[in-house]
Coordinates of C-alpha atoms in Angstrom, one line a residue:
M480 CA -43.8 16.3 -9.6
E481 CA -40.9 16.8 -12.0
N482 CA -37.4 16.6 -10.6
K483 CA -35.5 19.8 -10.4
S484 CA -32.8 20.5 -12.9
L485 CA -29.1 20.2 -12.0
G486 CA -26.1 21.1 -14.1
I487 CA -22.7 19.6 -13.4
Y488 CA -19.5 20.7 -15.2
I489 CA -16.1 19.1 -15.8
S490 CA -13.5 21.1 -17.8
N491 CA -11.2 18.3 -19.0
Y492 CA -12.9 14.9 -19.1
N493 CA -10.0 12.5 -18.9
V494 CA -10.3 8.7 -19.2
I495 CA -9.0 8.2 -15.7
G496 CA -8.9 10.4 -12.6
G497 CA -10.6 11.1 -9.3
V498 CA -12.7 14.1 -10.5
E499 CA -13.9 12.0 -13.4
R500 CA -14.9 9.2 -11.1
F501 CA -16.7 11.7 -8.9
V502 CA -18.7 13.0 -11.9
E503 CA -19.5 9.6 -13.3
N504 CA -20.7 8.2 -9.9
F505 CA -22.6 11.4 -9.0
C506 CA -24.5 11.3 -12.3
K507 CA -25.3 7.6 -12.0
R508 CA -26.5 7.9 -8.4
M509 CA -28.3 11.2 -8.4
A510 CA -30.1 11.0 -11.8
K511 CA -33.1 9.5 -10.0
H512 CA -33.4 12.7 -7.9
Y513 CA -32.6 15.4 -10.5
N514 CA -32.7 16.0 -14.2
I515 CA -29.0 16.2 -14.7
T516 CA -27.1 17.9 -17.6
L517 CA -23.4 17.2 -17.8
L518 CA -21.4 20.0 -19.4
F519 CA -17.8 19.5 -20.4
D520 CA -15.2 21.5 -22.3
W521 CA -12.8 18.8 -23.6
V522 CA -13.1 15.0 -23.6
E523 CA -10.2 12.5 -24.0
N524 CA -12.4 9.7 -25.4
E525 CA -15.8 10.0 -27.0
E526 CA -16.8 6.7 -25.3
L527 CA -16.9 8.5 -22.0
L528 CA -19.8 10.7 -23.4
F529 CA -21.7 7.6 -24.4
D530 CA -21.4 6.1 -20.9
A531 CA -22.5 9.3 -19.2
S532 CA -25.4 9.7 -21.6
K533 CA -27.1 6.6 -20.0
F534 CA -27.9 8.8 -17.0
T535 CA -27.7 12.4 -18.1
D536 CA -27.9 14.8 -21.0
V537 CA -24.3 15.4 -22.1
I538 CA -23.4 18.7 -23.8
K539 CA -20.1 20.3 -24.8
I540 CA -20.3 23.8 -23.4
D541 CA -21.0 26.6 -25.8
K542 CA -19.0 29.5 -24.4
S543 CA -21.4 32.0 -26.0
K544 CA -24.5 30.5 -24.4
I545 CA -26.3 30.8 -21.0
Y546 CA -27.5 27.6 -19.3
R547 CA -30.2 27.8 -16.7
F548 CA -30.7 25.2 -13.9
D549 CA -32.2 25.1 -10.5
Y550 CA -28.8 24.0 -9.1
F551 CA -25.3 23.9 -10.6
I552 CA -22.1 22.1 -9.5
N553 CA -18.7 23.0 -10.8
S554 CA -16.6 19.9 -10.2
T555 CA -13.2 21.4 -11.4
A556 CA -11.1 24.3 -10.5
W557 CA -8.8 24.1 -13.5
G558 CA -9.4 24.8 -17.2
Y559 CA -12.3 26.9 -18.6
S560 CA -14.4 28.5 -15.9
P561 CA -18.1 28.0 -16.7
Y562 CA -19.6 30.6 -14.3
D563 CA -20.4 33.3 -16.8
N564 CA -22.4 30.7 -18.7
I565 CA -24.5 29.6 -15.8
E566 CA -27.7 30.9 -14.0
A567 CA -28.8 28.9 -11.0
S568 CA -30.3 29.5 -7.5
K569 CA -27.4 27.5 -5.9
V570 CA -24.0 27.3 -7.4
V571 CA -21.6 24.8 -5.7
Q572 CA -17.9 24.6 -6.2
I573 CA -16.4 21.2 -5.3
I574 CA -13.0 21.2 -3.6
H575 CA -11.2 17.9 -4.4
A576 CA -7.6 18.7 -3.5
D577 CA -5.5 19.5 -0.5
Y578 CA -5.2 23.2 -1.3
R579 CA -2.2 23.7 1.1
H580 CA -0.2 21.5 -1.1
V581 CA -1.4 22.6 -4.5
I582 CA -1.2 26.3 -3.7
A583 CA 2.3 25.9 -2.2
T584 CA 3.8 23.7 -5.0
W585 CA 1.7 24.3 -8.2
N586 CA 1.0 27.4 -10.2
F587 CA -2.5 27.6 -8.8
K588 CA -4.5 30.1 -6.7
Y589 CA -8.2 29.7 -5.9
N590 CA -10.4 32.8 -6.2
K591 CA -14.1 32.4 -5.4
H592 CA -16.4 33.4 -8.2
K593 CA -19.1 35.9 -7.2
K594 CA -21.8 33.4 -8.3
T595 CA -20.6 30.7 -6.0
T596 CA -23.1 30.1 -3.1
H597 CA -21.5 27.0 -1.5
H598 CA -18.2 25.2 -1.2
V599 CA -18.4 21.5 -0.8
C600 CA -15.2 19.6 0.3
V601 CA -14.8 15.9 -0.3
G602 CA -13.2 15.1 3.1
E603 CA -12.2 16.4 6.5
I604 CA -8.6 17.1 5.5
V605 CA -9.7 18.8 2.3
K606 CA -11.9 21.1 4.4
E607 CA -9.1 21.8 6.8
A608 CA -6.7 22.6 4.0
F609 CA -9.2 24.8 2.1
E610 CA -10.0 26.9 5.1
E611 CA -6.3 27.2 6.0
A612 CA -5.0 28.1 2.5
T613 CA -7.9 30.4 1.4
P614 CA -10.0 33.0 3.1
Y615 CA -13.2 31.0 2.4
K616 CA -15.3 28.6 4.4
C617 CA -16.4 25.1 3.5
D618 CA -20.2 24.8 3.7
A619 CA -20.4 21.0 3.8
I620 CA -18.2 17.9 3.7
I621 CA -19.7 15.4 1.3
Y622 CA -17.5 12.4 0.7
N623 CA -17.4 11.0 -2.9
L624 CA -20.1 8.7 -4.0
L625 CA -19.1 5.2 -5.1
D626 CA -20.6 3.0 -7.7
N627 CA -23.1 1.1 -5.5
S628 CA -23.8 -1.5 -8.1
I629 CA -20.4 -3.1 -7.4
K630 CA -20.5 -6.6 -6.0
I631 CA -17.5 -8.0 -4.1
G632 CA -16.0 -10.8 -6.0
K633 CA -14.3 -13.9 -4.6
K634 CA -10.8 -13.1 -3.4
N635 CA -7.9 -14.9 -5.2
K636 CA -5.3 -16.7 -3.2
N637 CA -2.3 -15.4 -5.1
K638 CA 0.8 -17.5 -5.2
I639 CA 3.0 -14.4 -5.5
L640 CA 2.5 -10.8 -4.3
H641 CA -0.1 -9.2 -6.5
L642 CA -0.1 -5.3 -6.6
V643 CA -2.3 -2.9 -8.5
T644 CA -2.2 0.8 -9.1
L645 CA -4.9 2.9 -10.9
S646 CA -3.8 6.4 -11.4
R647 CA -3.2 9.3 -13.8
L648 CA 0.4 8.9 -15.0
S649 CA 1.5 12.3 -13.7
G650 CA 4.3 13.7 -11.6
E651 CA 2.6 14.0 -8.2
K652 CA 1.4 10.4 -8.2
G653 CA 4.6 9.0 -6.8
F654 CA 6.0 6.9 -9.7
G655 CA 9.5 7.5 -8.4
R656 CA 8.5 5.9 -5.2
M657 CA 6.9 3.0 -7.1
L658 CA 10.2 2.5 -8.9
S659 CA 12.0 2.4 -5.6
L660 CA 9.5 -0.1 -4.2
A661 CA 9.8 -2.3 -7.3
N662 CA 13.6 -2.2 -7.1
Q663 CA 13.5 -3.2 -3.4
L664 CA 11.2 -6.1 -4.1
E665 CA 13.6 -7.4 -6.7
Q666 CA 16.7 -6.8 -4.6
K667 CA 15.1 -8.9 -1.9
K668 CA 14.1 -11.5 -4.5
I669 CA 10.4 -11.2 -3.6
P670 CA 8.4 -12.5 -6.6
Y671 CA 5.6 -10.1 -7.5
V672 CA 3.4 -8.8 -10.3
W673 CA 2.4 -5.2 -10.3
N674 CA -0.3 -4.1 -12.8
V675 CA -0.5 -0.4 -13.4
Y676 CA -3.7 1.1 -15.0
G677 CA -3.6 4.5 -16.6
N678 CA -3.4 6.3 -19.9
T679 CA 0.1 5.7 -21.4
T680 CA -0.5 7.5 -24.7
H681 CA 0.8 11.0 -23.8
N682 CA 4.5 11.9 -23.9
F683 CA 5.1 12.3 -20.2
A684 CA 3.5 8.9 -19.6
K685 CA 5.7 7.3 -22.2
Q686 CA 8.8 8.7 -20.6
L687 CA 7.6 7.5 -17.2
V688 CA 6.9 4.0 -18.4
S689 CA 10.4 3.8 -19.9
T690 CA 11.9 4.3 -16.4
F691 CA 10.5 0.8 -15.5
K692 CA 12.3 -0.9 -18.4
N693 CA 14.4 -3.0 -16.0
N694 CA 11.4 -4.0 -13.9
P695 CA 9.5 -6.6 -16.0
S696 CA 7.1 -7.4 -13.2
V697 CA 5.7 -3.9 -13.4
I698 CA 3.2 -4.0 -16.3
F699 CA 1.5 -0.9 -17.6
K700 CA -1.9 -2.2 -18.8
G701 CA -3.4 1.0 -20.2
V702 CA -6.9 2.1 -19.1
T703 CA -9.7 0.0 -17.6
R704 CA -13.3 1.2 -17.2
E705 CA -13.9 -1.5 -14.5
P706 CA -11.2 -0.7 -11.9
F707 CA -13.0 -2.6 -9.1
K708 CA -12.4 -5.9 -11.0
E709 CA -8.6 -5.3 -11.0
I710 CA -8.5 -4.1 -7.4
N711 CA -10.4 -7.2 -6.3
K712 CA -7.8 -9.5 -7.8
A713 CA -4.9 -7.8 -5.9
D714 CA -3.3 -8.4 -2.5
Y715 CA -2.8 -4.6 -2.2
L716 CA -3.7 -1.5 -4.1
V717 CA -0.7 0.8 -4.1
Q718 CA -1.0 4.6 -4.1
L719 CA 2.3 6.4 -3.3
S720 CA 1.3 10.0 -4.1
D721 CA 2.8 13.2 -2.9
T722 CA -0.7 14.4 -2.1
E723 CA -4.3 13.3 -2.4
G724 CA -7.5 15.1 -1.5
F725 CA -9.5 12.0 -1.0
A726 CA -8.0 9.1 -3.0
Y727 CA -10.7 7.5 -5.1
S728 CA -8.8 4.4 -5.8
V729 CA -8.2 3.8 -2.1
Y730 CA -11.9 4.4 -1.4
E731 CA -12.8 1.9 -4.2
S732 CA -10.3 -0.6 -2.7
M733 CA -12.0 -0.5 0.7
Q734 CA -15.3 -1.1 -1.1
V735 CA -14.0 -4.5 -2.4
K736 CA -12.0 -5.2 0.8
T737 CA -8.5 -5.0 -0.8
P738 CA -6.0 -3.5 1.6
C739 CA -3.7 -0.6 0.5
L740 CA -0.1 0.5 0.6
I741 CA -0.1 4.3 0.7
T742 CA 2.3 7.1 1.6
P743 CA 1.4 9.4 4.5
F744 CA -0.3 12.1 2.4
A745 CA -2.6 14.1 4.8
S746 CA -6.0 12.7 3.8
G747 CA -4.7 9.1 4.0
K748 CA -5.6 8.9 7.7
E749 CA -9.2 9.3 6.8
Q750 CA -9.0 6.1 4.8
I751 CA -6.2 3.8 6.0
T752 CA -5.2 2.8 9.5
H753 CA -1.7 1.2 9.6
G754 CA -2.0 -2.6 10.1
V755 CA -5.8 -2.6 10.0
N756 CA -6.8 -2.0 6.4
G757 CA -3.3 -1.5 4.9
Y758 CA 0.1 -0.1 5.6
I759 CA 1.4 3.5 5.4
L760 CA 4.9 3.6 3.8
P761 CA 7.3 6.5 4.4
F762 CA 7.8 9.1 1.7
D763 CA 11.4 8.2 1.4
M764 CA 10.6 4.5 1.0
K765 CA 13.2 3.6 3.6
G766 CA 12.8 1.0 6.4
I767 CA 9.8 -0.8 4.8
N768 CA 8.7 -3.9 6.8
F769 CA 8.4 -6.4 3.9
D770 CA 7.9 -9.3 6.2
E771 CA 4.8 -7.6 7.6
I772 CA 3.5 -6.7 4.1
L773 CA 4.0 -10.3 2.9
N774 CA 2.9 -12.3 5.9
K775 CA 0.3 -10.1 7.6
I776 CA -2.0 -9.0 4.7
P777 CA -4.8 -7.2 6.5
K778 CA -8.3 -8.4 6.3
V779 CA -10.3 -5.2 5.6
P780 CA -13.2 -4.7 8.0
E781 CA -16.7 -4.2 6.9
F782 CA -17.0 -1.1 4.8
E783 CA -19.7 1.6 5.0
E784 CA -19.8 4.3 2.4
L785 CA -19.0 7.7 3.8
G786 CA -20.9 9.8 1.2
K787 CA -24.6 9.5 0.9
E788 CA -27.1 10.6 -1.7
S789 CA -29.1 12.2 1.1
D790 CA -26.2 14.5 1.9
W791 CA -26.5 16.1 -1.6
I792 CA -30.3 16.3 -1.4
K793 CA -30.1 18.0 2.0
L794 CA -27.6 20.6 0.7
L795 CA -29.4 21.3 -2.6
D796 CA -33.1 21.1 -1.6
N797 CA -32.9 22.8 1.8
E798 CA -34.2 26.3 1.3
K799 CA -32.4 27.6 4.3
N800 CA -28.9 26.7 2.8

């Protein structure tokens, strides 16, 4: 019996980002269950399309054309809206962000399209925020899928503190806090290296990188397509964002048993327990216990992936949904 058809859409396909990781891992994991077509509007690097084409058909959306699938998933809420180009029996809108934060602080308002049959939230806090900030209900919580081909590498015994960050270089990702943390490490004469992975080619990123000119131990390395290898080498992954829906890099860090330093964004409590698999640092970056961070590096407990392929199959194939 032939697999059913499934379309998935990403508006802006950037080199790095949580939505991008969601789409890549979803296609890789679910291609054995469905005939998947990945639609996109804009891509930052053509190599991304080559990688995705190993698992799916990849098509730049033609805005004058109708695409027909059994099921359709819209993975983005920004950019070009694909709904007028889609016919499907189930149309799923993924909610990735904490909508309380983005509606209050960004120029954004979510309006459900009439074709949308289901909202899927990527975590408990995302669901809570979505239902508080909009008049709509979340139909299912399905946590992001990970790349399940990843093997945990041997952990390094680093001679100095080794930090890593993998992030879009954008305003909400907490680079001001990163600068504060770097300055505090240097003031306390704590030797460290901090590798930061993200796209440094756009103007905002270039300006951001320049603010670390007096912090030579913070090294902007550009983009990596194998983030787990860099996370595995580190003592901590650092994510000091204003907000996260469900932080993908933190999730991938748990996968390879690297503890995290995060800020108390709402969804962080779904991923990090202070002192167990990382430390939660205050938004104002004051009163940080550096002795604890240096001398009590947590040993991350056994990790079990929260999202399952079966969660998606149940949602999509269940005729009662």
